[in-house]
């Protein structure tokens, strides 16, 4: 066995990252959640090759990784896309988490005696709270690998839910750990509710203010070395979490809202920052998943009580707890079809976050915390195997999937440019007045920069003959007039680039 706390740390880390990336490629090709294979790599190396059982380091790595993941998720979320689903998204991320925890806790409390286990209702509720949030990052990695979109605004709904429901589960977990620990055993229900409200309000306010401060600072600091903008933004991420926790707020909620503010405001070096955080987020996910896989004791996972309770919880969560909470939360929102509600229920994947939250009872010394951790780990694996491998197929089965159109042009606009860059595909109505580029009437200050035809790119001229299916890269200073022109030409699908 190799001790990774010694001089072999760098070598072992390099080996793990390499194997994880290869596993991620396999997951991408076969539509399997990358998280599942990352965890598998960690468990496999932990069996015979690596000795690792540091709870403090695992929790620290998880905290850092979750801050980056939540911030990046907020930064990638466009407010214009989630505006129409803010209501149902927020309800799912708050009330939905609470309902899922209560329903699952009741089931665990009732079924535990049949398995020869004595679990009080508060302990059952703690177990359920750690598993009450979803991890839709795995869902979208699968959908993107299949070039698959979702109808009825389901993608932004699931993105909003998955990005904002972790703070709710975190709050429930921390409060229940406090109630069950001997040091906080006298905490009353009223104080608990007040603490919950205060942490959510302080977290939301702190996240918004830190996000605005980050935007203001980055836009005015004028750094000579542009690479330092990413370092500066990292400092704001960790400050948002640490400062909010210091003033008794929810740090994870603050981090997510800071990312949402930064991603939806004009920002210097926004494109390079987005590229940096995309790669860095993947690194943090891999490190977190590998660490959790290394930490778990595989021998404890196959104990009869863990297999029985973990299996029952996994099935009940998929078939009962998640569907009931989703259907109840979406009941007031009539715009979603029955098939859409079923799909939202099905894609409630559990990921690394429940496993990370299950470390808090262990560290607090809660009785039966090891059983809780192993049950959560096993239930998460069941969720990933059953739901994660059927995300794409379920969307097709319910008629909610469509093939996403990929952009033919990979271009980036400078943030100071006011021009609009769009991509459109030539259709029959565009060629009714003639088949050359000059026959198409475009607004002033509008130019067709490039044409993509069957994978070949060329710069057009006025006499260039256009063919059906050609993709045009168009730049214009008059976006409103260009939008009207597209409508007159019968162009329904316009891709905005840059």
Coordinates of C-alpha atoms in Angstrom, one line a residue:
X1 CA 0.0 0.0 0.0
X2 CA 1.2 3.5 -0.9
X3 CA 0.9 6.2 1.7
X4 CA -0.1 9.3 -0.3
X5 CA 0.8 11.6 2.6
X6 CA 4.5 10.9 2.0
X7 CA 6.9 11.7 -0.8
X8 CA 4.9 9.8 -3.4
X9 CA 2.0 12.3 -3.2
X10 CA 2.8 14.0 -6.5
X11 CA 3.4 10.7 -8.4
X12 CA 0.2 9.2 -7.1
X13 CA -1.8 12.4 -7.8
X14 CA -0.6 12.4 -11.4
X15 CA -1.5 8.8 -11.9
X16 CA -5.0 9.3 -10.4
X17 CA -5.7 12.4 -12.6
X18 CA -4.5 10.6 -15.7
X19 CA -6.7 7.5 -15.0
X20 CA -9.7 9.8 -14.1
X21 CA -9.4 11.7 -17.4
X22 CA -9.3 8.5 -19.4
X23 CA -12.3 7.3 -17.4
X24 CA -14.1 10.6 -18.2
X25 CA -13.5 10.0 -21.9
X26 CA -15.1 6.6 -21.6
X27 CA -18.0 8.1 -19.7
X28 CA -18.5 10.7 -22.4
X29 CA -18.5 8.1 -25.2
X30 CA -21.0 5.8 -23.5
X31 CA -23.3 8.4 -21.9
X32 CA -22.3 7.3 -18.4
X33 CA -22.0 9.9 -15.5
X34 CA -18.3 10.8 -15.3
X35 CA -18.8 11.1 -11.5
X36 CA -19.5 7.4 -11.3
X37 CA -16.3 6.4 -13.0
X38 CA -14.3 9.0 -11.0
X39 CA -15.6 7.5 -7.8
X40 CA -14.9 4.0 -9.2
X41 CA -11.2 5.0 -9.9
X42 CA -10.9 6.2 -6.3
X43 CA -12.4 3.1 -4.8
X44 CA -10.3 0.8 -7.1
X45 CA -7.0 2.5 -6.1
X46 CA -8.1 2.5 -2.4
X47 CA -8.5 -1.3 -2.4
X48 CA -4.9 -2.4 -2.8
X49 CA -2.7 0.5 -3.8
X50 CA -3.3 3.6 -1.7
X51 CA -3.8 4.1 2.0
X52 CA -5.9 7.2 2.7
X53 CA -8.4 7.8 5.6
X54 CA -8.0 11.5 6.4
X55 CA -11.5 12.9 7.2
X56 CA -10.2 16.4 7.7
X57 CA -8.4 16.5 4.4
X58 CA -11.4 15.0 2.6
X59 CA -13.8 17.5 4.0
X60 CA -11.4 20.4 3.2
X61 CA -11.0 19.2 -0.4
X62 CA -14.7 18.9 -0.7
X63 CA -15.3 22.4 0.7
X64 CA -12.8 24.0 -1.7
X65 CA -14.1 22.0 -4.7
X66 CA -17.8 22.7 -3.9
X67 CA -17.1 26.5 -3.7
X68 CA -15.5 26.4 -7.2
X69 CA -18.3 24.2 -8.7
X70 CA -21.1 26.3 -7.3
X71 CA -19.5 29.6 -8.4
X72 CA -18.8 28.2 -11.9
X73 CA -22.4 26.9 -12.1
X74 CA -23.7 30.3 -11.1
X75 CA -21.4 32.1 -13.5
X76 CA -22.5 29.9 -16.4
X77 CA -26.2 30.4 -15.7
X78 CA -27.7 33.2 -17.8
X79 CA -30.4 35.1 -16.0
X80 CA -32.3 35.6 -19.3
X81 CA -32.6 31.8 -19.6
X82 CA -33.8 31.1 -16.1
X83 CA -36.1 34.1 -15.7
X84 CA -39.1 32.1 -16.9
X85 CA -38.4 29.3 -14.5
X86 CA -37.3 31.1 -11.4
X87 CA -40.5 30.3 -9.5
X88 CA -40.5 26.5 -10.0
X89 CA -36.7 26.4 -9.7
X90 CA -36.6 28.1 -6.3
X91 CA -39.5 26.0 -5.0
X92 CA -37.8 22.8 -6.0
X93 CA -34.5 24.0 -4.5
X94 CA -36.1 24.9 -1.1
X95 CA -39.5 23.3 -0.5
X96 CA -38.6 20.3 -2.7
X97 CA -35.4 19.6 -0.7
X98 CA -37.3 19.8 2.6
X99 CA -40.1 17.5 1.3
X100 CA -37.7 15.0 0.0
X101 CA -35.9 14.9 3.3
X102 CA -39.1 14.4 5.3
X103 CA -40.5 11.7 3.1
X104 CA -37.3 9.8 3.0
X105 CA -36.8 10.2 6.7
X106 CA -40.2 8.7 7.4
X107 CA -39.4 5.7 5.2
X108 CA -36.0 5.1 6.9
X109 CA -37.5 5.4 10.4
X110 CA -40.2 2.9 9.5
X111 CA -38.0 0.3 7.7
X112 CA -34.9 0.4 9.9
X113 CA -36.4 -1.9 12.7
X114 CA -37.2 -4.5 10.1
X115 CA -33.5 -4.7 9.3
X116 CA -32.5 -5.0 12.9
X117 CA -31.3 -1.3 13.1
X118 CA -32.3 1.2 15.8
X119 CA -32.5 4.7 14.2
X120 CA -34.2 7.6 15.9
X121 CA -36.3 9.9 13.7
X122 CA -33.8 12.8 14.1
X123 CA -31.0 10.5 12.9
X124 CA -33.2 9.2 10.0
X125 CA -33.9 12.9 9.1
X126 CA -30.2 13.6 9.2
X127 CA -29.5 10.8 6.8
X128 CA -32.3 12.0 4.5
X129 CA -31.1 15.6 4.7
X130 CA -27.6 14.7 3.4
X131 CA -29.3 13.1 0.3
X132 CA -31.9 15.7 -0.3
X133 CA -30.1 17.8 -3.0
X134 CA -29.5 16.8 -6.6
X135 CA -26.4 16.8 -8.9
X136 CA -27.5 17.7 -12.3
X137 CA -24.0 18.4 -13.5
X138 CA -23.8 14.7 -14.4
X139 CA -27.1 15.0 -16.3
X140 CA -25.9 17.8 -18.6
X141 CA -22.5 16.1 -19.3
X142 CA -24.6 13.2 -20.6
X143 CA -27.0 15.4 -22.6
X144 CA -24.1 17.3 -24.2
X145 CA -22.3 14.1 -25.2
X146 CA -25.5 13.1 -27.0
X147 CA -26.0 16.6 -28.5
X148 CA -29.4 16.4 -26.9
X149 CA -31.5 19.4 -25.8
X150 CA -34.7 19.5 -23.7
X151 CA -38.0 21.0 -24.5
X152 CA -40.3 23.1 -22.2
X153 CA -37.3 25.0 -20.7
X154 CA -36.3 21.9 -18.7
X155 CA -32.6 22.5 -19.0
X156 CA -32.5 25.9 -17.3
X157 CA -35.0 24.6 -14.7
X158 CA -32.8 21.7 -13.8
X159 CA -29.6 23.9 -13.8
X160 CA -31.2 26.4 -11.5
X161 CA -32.4 23.7 -9.1
X162 CA -29.1 21.8 -9.0
X163 CA -27.1 25.0 -8.6
X164 CA -29.3 26.4 -5.7
X165 CA -30.4 23.4 -3.7
X166 CA -27.1 22.4 -2.2
X167 CA -27.2 25.3 0.3
X168 CA -30.6 24.1 1.5
X169 CA -29.4 20.6 2.1
X170 CA -26.2 21.9 3.7
X171 CA -28.3 24.0 6.2
X172 CA -30.5 21.1 7.1
X173 CA -27.5 18.8 7.6
X174 CA -25.6 21.3 9.8
X175 CA -28.7 22.1 11.9
X176 CA -29.5 18.5 12.5
X177 CA -25.8 17.7 13.3
X178 CA -26.1 20.5 15.9
X179 CA -29.3 19.1 17.3
X180 CA -28.0 15.5 17.6
X181 CA -24.5 16.4 19.0
X182 CA -24.1 16.5 22.7
X183 CA -22.7 19.9 22.6
X184 CA -25.8 21.4 21.0
X185 CA -28.4 19.0 22.4
X186 CA -30.3 21.8 24.1
X187 CA -31.0 23.7 20.8
X188 CA -34.7 24.2 20.5
X189 CA -36.9 24.1 17.4
X190 CA -37.6 27.9 17.5
X191 CA -33.9 28.7 17.7
X192 CA -33.2 26.3 14.9
X193 CA -35.7 27.9 12.6
X194 CA -34.4 31.4 13.4
X195 CA -30.8 30.2 12.6
X196 CA -32.0 28.7 9.3
X197 CA -33.7 31.9 8.2
X198 CA -30.8 34.1 9.3
X199 CA -28.2 32.0 7.5
X200 CA -30.2 32.0 4.3
X201 CA -30.9 35.8 4.3
X202 CA -27.3 36.7 5.3
X203 CA -26.0 34.2 2.7
X204 CA -28.1 35.7 -0.1
X205 CA -27.2 39.3 0.8
X206 CA -23.5 38.6 1.3
X207 CA -23.3 36.7 -2.0
X208 CA -25.0 39.5 -4.0
X209 CA -22.8 42.2 -2.4
X210 CA -19.5 40.2 -2.9
X211 CA -20.5 39.5 -6.5
X212 CA -21.0 43.2 -7.2
X213 CA -17.8 44.0 -5.4
X214 CA -15.9 41.5 -7.6
X215 CA -17.3 42.9 -10.8
X216 CA -16.5 46.5 -9.7
X217 CA -12.9 45.6 -8.7
X218 CA -12.1 43.5 -11.8
X219 CA -13.5 46.2 -14.2
X220 CA -11.4 48.9 -12.6
X221 CA -8.1 47.4 -11.4
X222 CA -6.5 47.3 -14.9
X223 CA -3.9 44.5 -14.3
X224 CA -0.9 44.5 -16.6
X225 CA -0.7 40.7 -16.4
X226 CA -4.2 39.4 -17.6
X227 CA -3.6 36.0 -16.1
X228 CA -3.9 37.5 -12.6
X229 CA -7.6 38.3 -13.2
X230 CA -8.4 34.6 -12.6
X231 CA -6.4 34.7 -9.4
X232 CA -8.2 37.8 -8.3
X233 CA -11.6 36.1 -9.0
X234 CA -10.5 33.0 -7.0
X235 CA -9.8 35.3 -4.1
X236 CA -13.3 36.7 -4.2
X237 CA -14.8 33.2 -4.4
X238 CA -13.1 32.0 -1.2
X239 CA -13.7 35.4 0.5
X240 CA -17.4 35.1 -0.3
X241 CA -17.6 31.7 1.4
X242 CA -15.3 32.4 4.4
X243 CA -16.7 35.9 5.1
X244 CA -20.3 34.7 4.9
X245 CA -19.6 31.8 7.3
X246 CA -17.9 34.2 9.6
X247 CA -21.0 36.4 9.9
X248 CA -23.3 33.4 10.4
X249 CA -24.5 33.1 6.8
X250 CA -24.8 30.2 4.4
X251 CA -21.4 30.3 2.5
X252 CA -22.4 27.9 -0.3
X253 CA -25.5 30.0 -1.1
X254 CA -23.3 33.1 -1.1
X255 CA -20.8 31.5 -3.5
X256 CA -23.5 30.5 -5.9
X257 CA -25.2 33.9 -6.0
X258 CA -21.8 35.6 -6.3
X259 CA -21.2 33.5 -9.5
X260 CA -24.7 34.4 -10.7
X261 CA -24.0 38.1 -10.3
X262 CA -20.5 37.9 -11.9
X263 CA -21.7 35.9 -14.9
X264 CA -24.6 38.2 -15.7
X265 CA -22.7 41.6 -15.5
X266 CA -20.3 43.2 -18.0
X267 CA -16.9 42.0 -17.0
X268 CA -13.4 42.6 -18.2
X269 CA -11.7 39.5 -19.5
X270 CA -14.9 37.6 -19.2
X271 CA -14.2 35.1 -22.0
X272 CA -10.7 34.1 -20.7
X273 CA -12.1 33.8 -17.2
X274 CA -14.9 31.5 -18.4
X275 CA -12.5 29.3 -20.1
X276 CA -10.2 29.1 -17.1
X277 CA -13.0 28.3 -14.7
X278 CA -14.4 25.6 -17.0
X279 CA -11.2 23.7 -16.9
X280 CA -10.5 24.4 -13.2
X281 CA -14.0 23.3 -12.3
X282 CA -13.4 19.9 -14.0
X283 CA -10.2 19.6 -12.1
X284 CA -12.0 20.3 -8.8
X285 CA -14.7 17.8 -9.6
X286 CA -12.1 15.1 -10.4
X287 CA -10.1 15.8 -7.2
X288 CA -13.2 15.8 -5.0
X289 CA -14.6 12.6 -6.5
X290 CA -11.3 10.7 -6.4
X291 CA -10.8 11.8 -2.8
X292 CA -14.2 10.6 -1.7
X293 CA -13.6 7.3 -3.5
X294 CA -10.3 6.9 -1.8
X295 CA -11.8 7.7 1.6
X296 CA -14.6 5.1 1.6
X297 CA -13.9 1.6 3.0
X298 CA -15.1 -0.9 0.5
X299 CA -15.4 -3.6 3.1
X300 CA -17.9 -1.6 5.0
X301 CA -20.0 -1.0 1.9
X302 CA -20.8 -4.7 1.5
X303 CA -21.9 -5.3 5.1
X304 CA -25.5 -6.8 5.1
X305 CA -27.2 -3.8 6.9
X306 CA -25.5 -1.3 4.6
X307 CA -26.5 -3.2 1.4
X308 CA -30.1 -3.7 2.6
X309 CA -30.7 -0.1 3.9
X310 CA -28.7 1.6 1.1
X311 CA -30.5 -0.4 -1.6
X312 CA -34.0 0.3 -0.2
X313 CA -33.2 4.0 0.2
X314 CA -31.8 4.2 -3.3
X315 CA -35.0 2.6 -4.8
X316 CA -37.4 4.6 -2.6
X317 CA -35.7 7.9 -3.4
X318 CA -35.9 7.3 -7.1
X319 CA -39.4 5.9 -7.3
X320 CA -41.2 7.6 -4.4
X321 CA -39.5 10.5 -2.5
X322 CA -38.2 12.5 -5.5
X323 CA -41.4 12.1 -7.7
X324 CA -43.8 13.0 -4.8
X325 CA -41.8 16.1 -3.9
X326 CA -41.4 17.2 -7.5
X327 CA -45.1 16.7 -8.4
X328 CA -46.2 18.6 -5.3
X329 CA -43.8 21.5 -5.9
X330 CA -44.7 21.8 -9.6
X331 CA -48.4 21.5 -9.0
X332 CA -49.0 25.3 -9.0
X333 CA -47.1 25.7 -12.3
X334 CA -49.4 24.7 -15.1
X335 CA -47.0 25.3 -18.0
X336 CA -45.2 22.0 -17.5
X337 CA -46.8 18.9 -19.1
X338 CA -47.2 15.6 -17.3
X339 CA -44.2 14.2 -19.2
X340 CA -42.0 17.2 -18.2
X341 CA -42.9 16.6 -14.6
X342 CA -42.1 12.9 -14.9
X343 CA -38.7 13.8 -16.4
X344 CA -37.8 16.3 -13.7
X345 CA -38.6 13.6 -11.2
X346 CA -36.4 11.1 -12.9
X347 CA -33.3 13.1 -13.3
X348 CA -32.8 13.9 -9.6
X349 CA -29.4 12.3 -9.5
X350 CA -27.4 12.2 -6.3
X351 CA -23.7 13.0 -6.6
X352 CA -20.7 13.9 -4.6
X353 CA -22.4 16.5 -2.4
X354 CA -24.5 14.0 -0.4
X355 CA -21.3 12.0 0.3
X356 CA -19.5 15.2 1.3
X357 CA -22.3 16.2 3.6
X358 CA -22.3 12.7 5.2
X359 CA -18.8 13.5 6.5
X360 CA -20.2 16.1 8.9
X361 CA -21.9 13.6 11.2
X362 CA -18.7 11.5 11.2
X363 CA -16.6 14.5 12.3
X364 CA -19.1 15.5 15.0
X365 CA -19.1 12.1 16.5
X366 CA -22.8 11.4 16.0
X367 CA -23.7 7.8 17.0
X368 CA -24.0 5.5 14.0
X369 CA -22.4 8.1 11.7
X370 CA -20.3 5.5 9.9
X371 CA -23.4 3.5 9.0
X372 CA -25.0 6.7 7.7
X373 CA -22.0 7.6 5.6
X374 CA -21.8 4.1 4.0
X375 CA -25.5 4.0 3.3
X376 CA -25.4 7.5 1.6
X377 CA -22.4 6.4 -0.5
X378 CA -24.1 3.2 -1.6
X379 CA -27.4 5.0 -2.3
X380 CA -25.6 7.6 -4.4
X381 CA -24.0 4.9 -6.5
X382 CA -27.4 3.3 -7.1
X383 CA -28.8 6.7 -8.2
X384 CA -25.9 7.2 -10.6
X385 CA -26.2 3.7 -12.1
X386 CA -30.0 3.7 -12.5
X387 CA -30.8 7.3 -13.3
X388 CA -27.5 8.5 -14.7
X389 CA -27.4 5.8 -17.5
X390 CA -31.0 6.4 -18.5
X391 CA -31.1 10.2 -18.7
X392 CA -30.9 10.4 -22.4
X393 CA -33.2 7.4 -23.0
X394 CA -35.9 8.8 -20.7
X395 CA -35.9 12.1 -22.6
X396 CA -36.3 10.3 -25.9
X397 CA -39.0 8.0 -24.4
X398 CA -41.0 11.0 -23.2
X399 CA -40.6 13.0 -26.4
X400 CA -38.8 15.8 -24.7
X401 CA -35.5 15.6 -26.5
X402 CA -34.2 17.3 -29.6
X403 CA -30.9 17.3 -31.3
X404 CA -29.0 20.5 -30.5
X405 CA -27.5 22.4 -33.3
X406 CA -23.8 23.0 -32.9
X407 CA -22.2 26.2 -34.0
X408 CA -20.0 26.0 -37.1
X409 CA -17.9 29.0 -36.0
X410 CA -15.8 29.1 -32.9
X411 CA -15.3 32.8 -32.3
X412 CA -15.0 35.2 -29.4
X413 CA -15.9 38.8 -29.3
X414 CA -14.0 41.4 -27.2
X415 CA -16.2 42.5 -24.3
X416 CA -15.9 46.2 -25.4
X417 CA -17.3 45.6 -28.9
X418 CA -20.9 46.6 -29.3
X419 CA -21.5 44.6 -32.5
X420 CA -23.7 41.5 -32.5
X421 CA -22.3 38.3 -34.0
X422 CA -24.9 35.7 -35.2
X423 CA -24.9 32.4 -37.1
X424 CA -27.8 31.5 -39.4
X425 CA -28.5 28.7 -41.8
X426 CA -29.6 29.4 -45.4
X427 CA -33.1 28.2 -46.1
X428 CA -35.4 28.3 -49.1
X429 CA -37.1 31.6 -48.2
X430 CA -33.7 33.4 -48.2
X431 CA -33.1 32.4 -51.8
X432 CA -36.5 33.5 -53.2
X433 CA -35.2 36.8 -54.5
X434 CA -32.0 35.3 -55.8
X435 CA -29.2 32.9 -55.0
X436 CA -26.3 35.3 -54.5
X437 CA -25.3 37.1 -51.4
X438 CA -26.1 40.5 -52.9
X439 CA -29.7 39.4 -53.4
X440 CA -30.3 39.3 -49.7
X441 CA -31.2 42.7 -48.2
X442 CA -29.4 43.2 -44.9
X443 CA -29.5 46.3 -42.6
X444 CA -26.7 48.9 -42.9
X445 CA -23.5 48.2 -41.0
X446 CA -24.1 44.5 -41.4
X447 CA -21.7 42.1 -43.0
X448 CA -21.6 38.4 -43.8
X449 CA -18.0 37.6 -42.7
X450 CA -17.7 33.9 -43.5
X451 CA -19.6 31.0 -45.0
X452 CA -19.4 27.3 -43.9
X453 CA -20.4 24.8 -46.5
X454 CA -20.1 21.1 -45.7
X455 CA -17.2 21.7 -43.3
X456 CA -15.3 24.1 -45.7
X457 CA -14.9 27.8 -44.8
X458 CA -14.5 30.8 -47.1
X459 CA -15.0 34.5 -47.2
X460 CA -17.9 35.4 -49.5
X461 CA -18.3 38.2 -52.0
X462 CA -21.5 39.9 -53.3
X463 CA -21.7 37.5 -56.3
X464 CA -21.1 34.4 -54.2
X465 CA -23.9 31.8 -54.8
X466 CA -25.5 30.5 -51.7
X467 CA -26.7 27.0 -51.2
X468 CA -29.3 25.4 -48.9
X469 CA -27.7 24.5 -45.7
X470 CA -24.9 27.0 -45.9
X471 CA -24.1 28.6 -42.5
X472 CA -23.4 32.3 -42.4
X473 CA -21.4 34.2 -39.9
X474 CA -23.0 37.7 -39.7
X475 CA -21.8 40.7 -37.7
X476 CA -23.9 43.8 -37.3
X477 CA -24.2 47.1 -35.3
X478 CA -27.9 47.1 -35.7
X479 CA -29.2 44.1 -33.8
X480 CA -32.8 45.1 -33.7
X481 CA -33.0 45.7 -37.4
X482 CA -31.2 42.4 -38.1
X483 CA -33.6 40.5 -35.9
X484 CA -36.5 41.9 -37.9
X485 CA -34.7 41.0 -41.1
X486 CA -34.3 37.4 -40.0
X487 CA -38.0 37.2 -39.2
X488 CA -38.9 38.5 -42.7
X489 CA -36.5 35.9 -44.2
X490 CA -38.3 33.1 -42.3
X491 CA -35.3 32.3 -40.1
X492 CA -36.5 30.9 -36.8
X493 CA -33.2 29.6 -35.3
X494 CA -30.5 32.3 -34.8
X495 CA -27.4 31.5 -32.8
X496 CA -25.8 34.4 -30.9
X497 CA -22.0 34.0 -30.7
X498 CA -19.2 35.8 -28.9

